[in-house]
Short mmCIF file of C-alpha atoms and ligand atoms in Angstrom, two decimals:
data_model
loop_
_atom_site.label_atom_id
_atom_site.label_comp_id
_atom_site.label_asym_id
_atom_site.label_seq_id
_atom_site.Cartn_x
_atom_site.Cartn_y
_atom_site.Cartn_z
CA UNK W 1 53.17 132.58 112.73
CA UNK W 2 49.38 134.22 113.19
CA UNK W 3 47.28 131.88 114.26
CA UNK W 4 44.21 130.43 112.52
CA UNK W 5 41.22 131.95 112.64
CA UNK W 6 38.29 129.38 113.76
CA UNK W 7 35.48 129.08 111.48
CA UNK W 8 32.54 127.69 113.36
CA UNK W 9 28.92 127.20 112.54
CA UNK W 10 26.57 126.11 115.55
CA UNK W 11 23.90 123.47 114.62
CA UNK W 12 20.53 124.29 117.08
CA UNK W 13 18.30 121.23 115.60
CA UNK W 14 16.54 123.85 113.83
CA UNK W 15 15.81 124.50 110.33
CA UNK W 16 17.81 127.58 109.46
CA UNK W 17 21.32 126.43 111.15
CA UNK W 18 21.05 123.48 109.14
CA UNK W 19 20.39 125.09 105.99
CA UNK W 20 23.11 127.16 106.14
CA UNK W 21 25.39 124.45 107.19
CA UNK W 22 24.31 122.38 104.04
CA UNK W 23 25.06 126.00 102.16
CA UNK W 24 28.35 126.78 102.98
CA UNK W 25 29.11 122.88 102.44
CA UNK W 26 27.56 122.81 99.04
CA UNK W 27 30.00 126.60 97.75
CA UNK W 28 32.69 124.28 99.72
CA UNK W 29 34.41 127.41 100.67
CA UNK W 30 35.52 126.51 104.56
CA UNK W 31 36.57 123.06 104.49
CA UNK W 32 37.94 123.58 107.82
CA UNK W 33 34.49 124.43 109.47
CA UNK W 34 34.18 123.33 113.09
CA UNK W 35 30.01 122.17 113.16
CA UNK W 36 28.81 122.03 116.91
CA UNK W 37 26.23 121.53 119.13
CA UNK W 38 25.26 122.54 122.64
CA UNK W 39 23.14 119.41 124.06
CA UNK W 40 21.49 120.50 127.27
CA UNK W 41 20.36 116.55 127.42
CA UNK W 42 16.76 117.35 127.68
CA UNK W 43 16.67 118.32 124.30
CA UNK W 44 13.38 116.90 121.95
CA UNK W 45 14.43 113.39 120.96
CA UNK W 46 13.58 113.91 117.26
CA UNK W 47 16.95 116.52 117.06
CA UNK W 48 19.34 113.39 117.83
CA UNK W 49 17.50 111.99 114.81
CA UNK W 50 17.83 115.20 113.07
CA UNK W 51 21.59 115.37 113.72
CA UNK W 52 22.77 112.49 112.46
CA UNK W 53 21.40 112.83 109.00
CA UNK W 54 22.94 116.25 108.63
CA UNK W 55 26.43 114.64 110.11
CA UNK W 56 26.08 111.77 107.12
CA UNK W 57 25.37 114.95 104.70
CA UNK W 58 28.02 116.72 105.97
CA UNK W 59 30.63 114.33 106.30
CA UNK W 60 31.23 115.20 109.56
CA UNK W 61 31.00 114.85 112.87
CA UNK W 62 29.07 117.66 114.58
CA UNK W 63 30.92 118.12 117.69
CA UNK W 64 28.50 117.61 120.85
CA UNK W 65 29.40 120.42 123.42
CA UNK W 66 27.60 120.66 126.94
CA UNK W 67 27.22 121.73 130.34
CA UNK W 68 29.76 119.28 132.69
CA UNK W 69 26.50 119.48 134.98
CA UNK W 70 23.23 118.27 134.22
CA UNK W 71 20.39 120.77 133.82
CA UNK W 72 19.02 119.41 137.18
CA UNK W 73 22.28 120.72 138.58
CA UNK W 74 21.92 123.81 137.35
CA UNK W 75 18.40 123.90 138.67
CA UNK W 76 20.02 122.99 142.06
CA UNK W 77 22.31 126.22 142.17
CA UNK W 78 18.74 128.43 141.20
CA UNK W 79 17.33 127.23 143.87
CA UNK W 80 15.03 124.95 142.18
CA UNK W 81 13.54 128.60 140.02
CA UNK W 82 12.41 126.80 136.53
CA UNK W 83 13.85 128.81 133.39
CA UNK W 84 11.05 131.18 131.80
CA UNK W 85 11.52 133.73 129.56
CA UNK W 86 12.38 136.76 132.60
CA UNK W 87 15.06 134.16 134.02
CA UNK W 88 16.55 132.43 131.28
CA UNK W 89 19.41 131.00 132.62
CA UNK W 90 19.03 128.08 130.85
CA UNK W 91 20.24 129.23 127.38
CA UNK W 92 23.30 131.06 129.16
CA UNK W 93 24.46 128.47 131.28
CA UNK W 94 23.73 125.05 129.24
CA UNK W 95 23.90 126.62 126.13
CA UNK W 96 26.03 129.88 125.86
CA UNK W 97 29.02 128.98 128.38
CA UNK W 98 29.78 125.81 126.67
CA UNK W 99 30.47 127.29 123.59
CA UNK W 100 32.35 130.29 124.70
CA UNK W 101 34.70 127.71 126.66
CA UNK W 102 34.64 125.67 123.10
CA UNK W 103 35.86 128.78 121.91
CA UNK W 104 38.30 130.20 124.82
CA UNK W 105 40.53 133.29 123.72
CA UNK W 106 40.37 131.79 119.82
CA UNK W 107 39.53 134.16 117.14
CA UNK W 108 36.68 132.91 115.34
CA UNK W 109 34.00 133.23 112.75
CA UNK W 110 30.84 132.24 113.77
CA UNK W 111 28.00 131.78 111.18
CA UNK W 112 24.58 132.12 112.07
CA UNK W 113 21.69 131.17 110.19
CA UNK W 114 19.45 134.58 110.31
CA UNK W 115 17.43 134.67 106.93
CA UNK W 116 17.53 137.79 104.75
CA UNK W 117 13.57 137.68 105.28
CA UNK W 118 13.91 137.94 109.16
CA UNK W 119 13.99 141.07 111.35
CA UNK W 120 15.56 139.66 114.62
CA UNK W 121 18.64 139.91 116.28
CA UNK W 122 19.62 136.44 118.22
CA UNK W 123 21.51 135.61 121.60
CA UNK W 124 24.50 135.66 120.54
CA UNK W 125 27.49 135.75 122.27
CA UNK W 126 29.27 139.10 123.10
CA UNK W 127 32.97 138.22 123.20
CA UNK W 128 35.03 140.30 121.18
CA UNK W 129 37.18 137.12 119.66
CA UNK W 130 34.00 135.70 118.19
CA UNK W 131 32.83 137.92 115.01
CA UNK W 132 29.11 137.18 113.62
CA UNK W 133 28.74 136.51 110.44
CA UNK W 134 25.42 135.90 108.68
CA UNK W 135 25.63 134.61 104.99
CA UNK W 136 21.85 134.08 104.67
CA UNK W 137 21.59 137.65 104.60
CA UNK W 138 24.44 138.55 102.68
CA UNK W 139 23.88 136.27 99.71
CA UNK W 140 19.46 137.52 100.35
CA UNK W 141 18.28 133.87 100.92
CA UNK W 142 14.56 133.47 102.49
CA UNK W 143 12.39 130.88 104.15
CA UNK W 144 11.57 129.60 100.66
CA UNK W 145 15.51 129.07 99.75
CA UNK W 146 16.08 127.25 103.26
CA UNK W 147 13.01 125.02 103.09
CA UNK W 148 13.76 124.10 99.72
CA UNK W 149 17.83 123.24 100.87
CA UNK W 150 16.18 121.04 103.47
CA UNK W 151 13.59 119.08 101.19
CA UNK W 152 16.55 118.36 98.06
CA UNK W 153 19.27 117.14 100.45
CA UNK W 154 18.24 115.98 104.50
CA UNK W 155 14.67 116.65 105.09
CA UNK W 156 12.78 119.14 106.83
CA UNK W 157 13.63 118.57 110.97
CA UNK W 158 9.93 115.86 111.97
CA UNK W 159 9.23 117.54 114.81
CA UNK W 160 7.89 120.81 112.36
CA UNK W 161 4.90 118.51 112.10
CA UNK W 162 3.91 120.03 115.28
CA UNK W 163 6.37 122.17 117.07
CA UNK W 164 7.58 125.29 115.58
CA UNK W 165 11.30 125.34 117.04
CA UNK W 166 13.74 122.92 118.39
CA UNK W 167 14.93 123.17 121.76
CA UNK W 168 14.37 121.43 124.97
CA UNK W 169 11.45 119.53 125.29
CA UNK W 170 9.69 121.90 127.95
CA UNK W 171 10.70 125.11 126.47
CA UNK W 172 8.90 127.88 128.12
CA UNK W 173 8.63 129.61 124.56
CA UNK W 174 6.41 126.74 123.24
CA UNK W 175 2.64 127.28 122.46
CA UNK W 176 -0.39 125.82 124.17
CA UNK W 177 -1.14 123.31 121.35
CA UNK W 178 2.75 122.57 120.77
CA UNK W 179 2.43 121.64 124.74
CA UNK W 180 -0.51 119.25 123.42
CA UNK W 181 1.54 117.67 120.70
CA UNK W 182 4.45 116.87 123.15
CA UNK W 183 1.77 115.43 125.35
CA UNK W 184 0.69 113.02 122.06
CA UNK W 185 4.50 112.43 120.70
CA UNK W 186 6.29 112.02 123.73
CA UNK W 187 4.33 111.23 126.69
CA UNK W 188 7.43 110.53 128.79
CA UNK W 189 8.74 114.10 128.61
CA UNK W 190 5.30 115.70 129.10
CA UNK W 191 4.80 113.76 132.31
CA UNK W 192 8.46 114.90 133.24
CA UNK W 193 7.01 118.46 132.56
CA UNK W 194 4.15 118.36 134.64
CA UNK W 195 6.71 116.64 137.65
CA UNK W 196 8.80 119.34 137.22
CA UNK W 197 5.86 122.10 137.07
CA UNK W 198 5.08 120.44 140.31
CA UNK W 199 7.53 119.31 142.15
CA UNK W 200 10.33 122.34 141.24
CA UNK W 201 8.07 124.83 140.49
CA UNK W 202 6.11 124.55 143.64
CA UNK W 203 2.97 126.30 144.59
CA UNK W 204 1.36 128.58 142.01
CA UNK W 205 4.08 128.32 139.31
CA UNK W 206 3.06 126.94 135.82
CA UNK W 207 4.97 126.41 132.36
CA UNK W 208 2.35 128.47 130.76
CA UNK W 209 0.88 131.49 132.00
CA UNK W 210 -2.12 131.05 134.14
CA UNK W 211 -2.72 127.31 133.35
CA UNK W 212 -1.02 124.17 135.05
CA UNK W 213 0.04 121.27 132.17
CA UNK W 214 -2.48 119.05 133.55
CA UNK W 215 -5.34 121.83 133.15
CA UNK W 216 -3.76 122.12 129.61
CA UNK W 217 -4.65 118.33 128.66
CA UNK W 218 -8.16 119.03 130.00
CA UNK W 219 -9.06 121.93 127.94
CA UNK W 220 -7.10 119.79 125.22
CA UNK W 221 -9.97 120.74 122.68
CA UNK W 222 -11.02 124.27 123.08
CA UNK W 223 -7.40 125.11 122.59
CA UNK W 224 -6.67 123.18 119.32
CA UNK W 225 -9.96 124.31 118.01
CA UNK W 226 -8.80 128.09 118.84
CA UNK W 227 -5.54 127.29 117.45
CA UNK W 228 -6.93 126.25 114.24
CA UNK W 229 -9.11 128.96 113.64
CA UNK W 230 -6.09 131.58 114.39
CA UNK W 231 -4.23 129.34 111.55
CA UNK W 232 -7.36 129.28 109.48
CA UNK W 233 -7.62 133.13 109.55
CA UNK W 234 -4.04 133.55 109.38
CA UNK W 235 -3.88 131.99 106.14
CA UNK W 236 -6.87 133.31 104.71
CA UNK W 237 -5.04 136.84 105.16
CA UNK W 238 -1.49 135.36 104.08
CA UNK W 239 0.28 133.19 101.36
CA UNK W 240 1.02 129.42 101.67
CA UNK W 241 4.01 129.54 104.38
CA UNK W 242 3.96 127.12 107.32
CA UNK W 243 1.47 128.17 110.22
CA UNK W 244 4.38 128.31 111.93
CA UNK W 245 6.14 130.47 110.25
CA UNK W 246 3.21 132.82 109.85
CA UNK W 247 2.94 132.92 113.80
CA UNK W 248 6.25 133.56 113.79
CA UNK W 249 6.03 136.21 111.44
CA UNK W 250 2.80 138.15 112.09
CA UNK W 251 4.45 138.51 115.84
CA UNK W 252 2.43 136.17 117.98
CA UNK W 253 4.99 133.98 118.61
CA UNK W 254 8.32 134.65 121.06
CA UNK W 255 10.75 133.87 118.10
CA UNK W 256 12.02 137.18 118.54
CA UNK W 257 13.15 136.03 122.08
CA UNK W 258 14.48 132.45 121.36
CA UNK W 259 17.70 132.27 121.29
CA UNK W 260 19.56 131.83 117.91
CA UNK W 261 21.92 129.03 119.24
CA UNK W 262 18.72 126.80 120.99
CA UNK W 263 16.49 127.40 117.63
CA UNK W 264 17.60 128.90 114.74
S1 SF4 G 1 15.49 125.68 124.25
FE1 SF4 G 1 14.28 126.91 125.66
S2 SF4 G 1 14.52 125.87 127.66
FE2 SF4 G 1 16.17 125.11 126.32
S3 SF4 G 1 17.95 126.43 126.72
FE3 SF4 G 1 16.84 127.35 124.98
S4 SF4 G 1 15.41 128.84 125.90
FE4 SF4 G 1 16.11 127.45 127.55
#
């Protein structure tokens, strides 16, 4: 007898993943769907929030799937070299390798949640049992559809209120003032940060280009006064979307680079 074929749908933290997860549960057309996802245990604390509402929506457990190391193993074996967007080992090792050993030799469907509005292509993974699908795009849903999915059923993810993706909580894609607002909602992983920039990172390197975290705090209100009046003319030349989804958008954010299965 042929074997099954898998039908799997990653859950980042992130809006979009969610969204379609709530989607494909609401057409009920894959009762057999296998949700999971890949906890590099530094994640922000708001997605273990995030992820048990969607389980209680869903009816089902989302499988958690991980590295067997810690991520301060991992930093171990590179030397002590911080993730950044050049060395990104983070997303393959913590991220990417657990799922593909989820996976194994399986033949699977794997739906991602890339919006019919969007012009990206994700990390995704490259093995020739998994086959991409992307529904969002098939069926011509857009940020509207998703946000408005969110809002009738589980909410809209709290950390939006000030961080425009989900992810660990020192993600090297992260903006200046989304740097501030972990330093104002979670103290405890900004001061982890700033070890980290210090103590791993050694002499010279920062999170953020040419600025240590600490240097960050001090020019706290130059940069959130620059970062509202880039929102402020951003939105004066644009419609009512989030401002972080007009960064996104209008290219001056790295979404292009994040990888689908840490924030879509
Ligand atoms: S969220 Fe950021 S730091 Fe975490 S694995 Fe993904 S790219 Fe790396």
């Amino acid at each position: 007898m042929a074997k099954k074929i898998r039908q799997v749908l990653g859950i980042s933290g992130g809006k979009d993943s969610a969204a379609l997860a709530i989607y494909l549960k609401q057409q009920n057309k894959i009762p057999e769907m296998e949700y999971f996802f890949t906890d590099t245990g530094v994640e922000l604390p708001e997605i273990y929030t995030f992820l048990d509402k969607l389980e209680i929506y869903l009816g089902q457990k989302i499988i958690r799937l991980g590295s067997k190391k810690d991520f301060f193993h991992h930093l171990k074996m590179k030397d002590g070299m911080l993730p950044s967007p050049q060395q990104r080992w983070c997303t393959k090792e913590m991220k990417l390798a657990p799922f593909e050993e989820f996976i194994g030799n399986d033949e699977c469907i794997s739906y991602i949640g890339i919006r019919a509005d969007e012009n990206r292509e994700g990390y995704i993974s490259n093995k020739k049992n998994i086959k991409p699908m992307f529904p969002f795009i098939e069926d011509g849903l857009v940020r509207e559809d998703i946000f408005n999915l969110l809002r009738e059923t589980v909410g809209i993810p709290e950390y939006y209120e000030w961080r425009s993706r989900s992810g660990c909580f020192f993600c090297f894609f992260q903006r200046r003032e989304e740097w501030i607002g972990l330093s104002e909602r979670h103290p405890k992983e900004f001061a982890r940060a700033v070890e980290m920039e210090k103590q791993e990172g050694g002499e010279g390197y920062t999170w953020i280009q040419g600025m240590t975290l600490e240097e960050l705090v001090d020019r706290k209100d130059e940069i959130l006064t620059n970062s509202k009046k880039r929102k402020e003319q951003l939105a004066k030349r644009k419609d009512n979307r989030s401002w972080q989804d007009i960064l996104i958008e209008d290219g001056q954010d790295d979404e292009n680079q994040a990888c689908l299965i840490c924030s879509l």
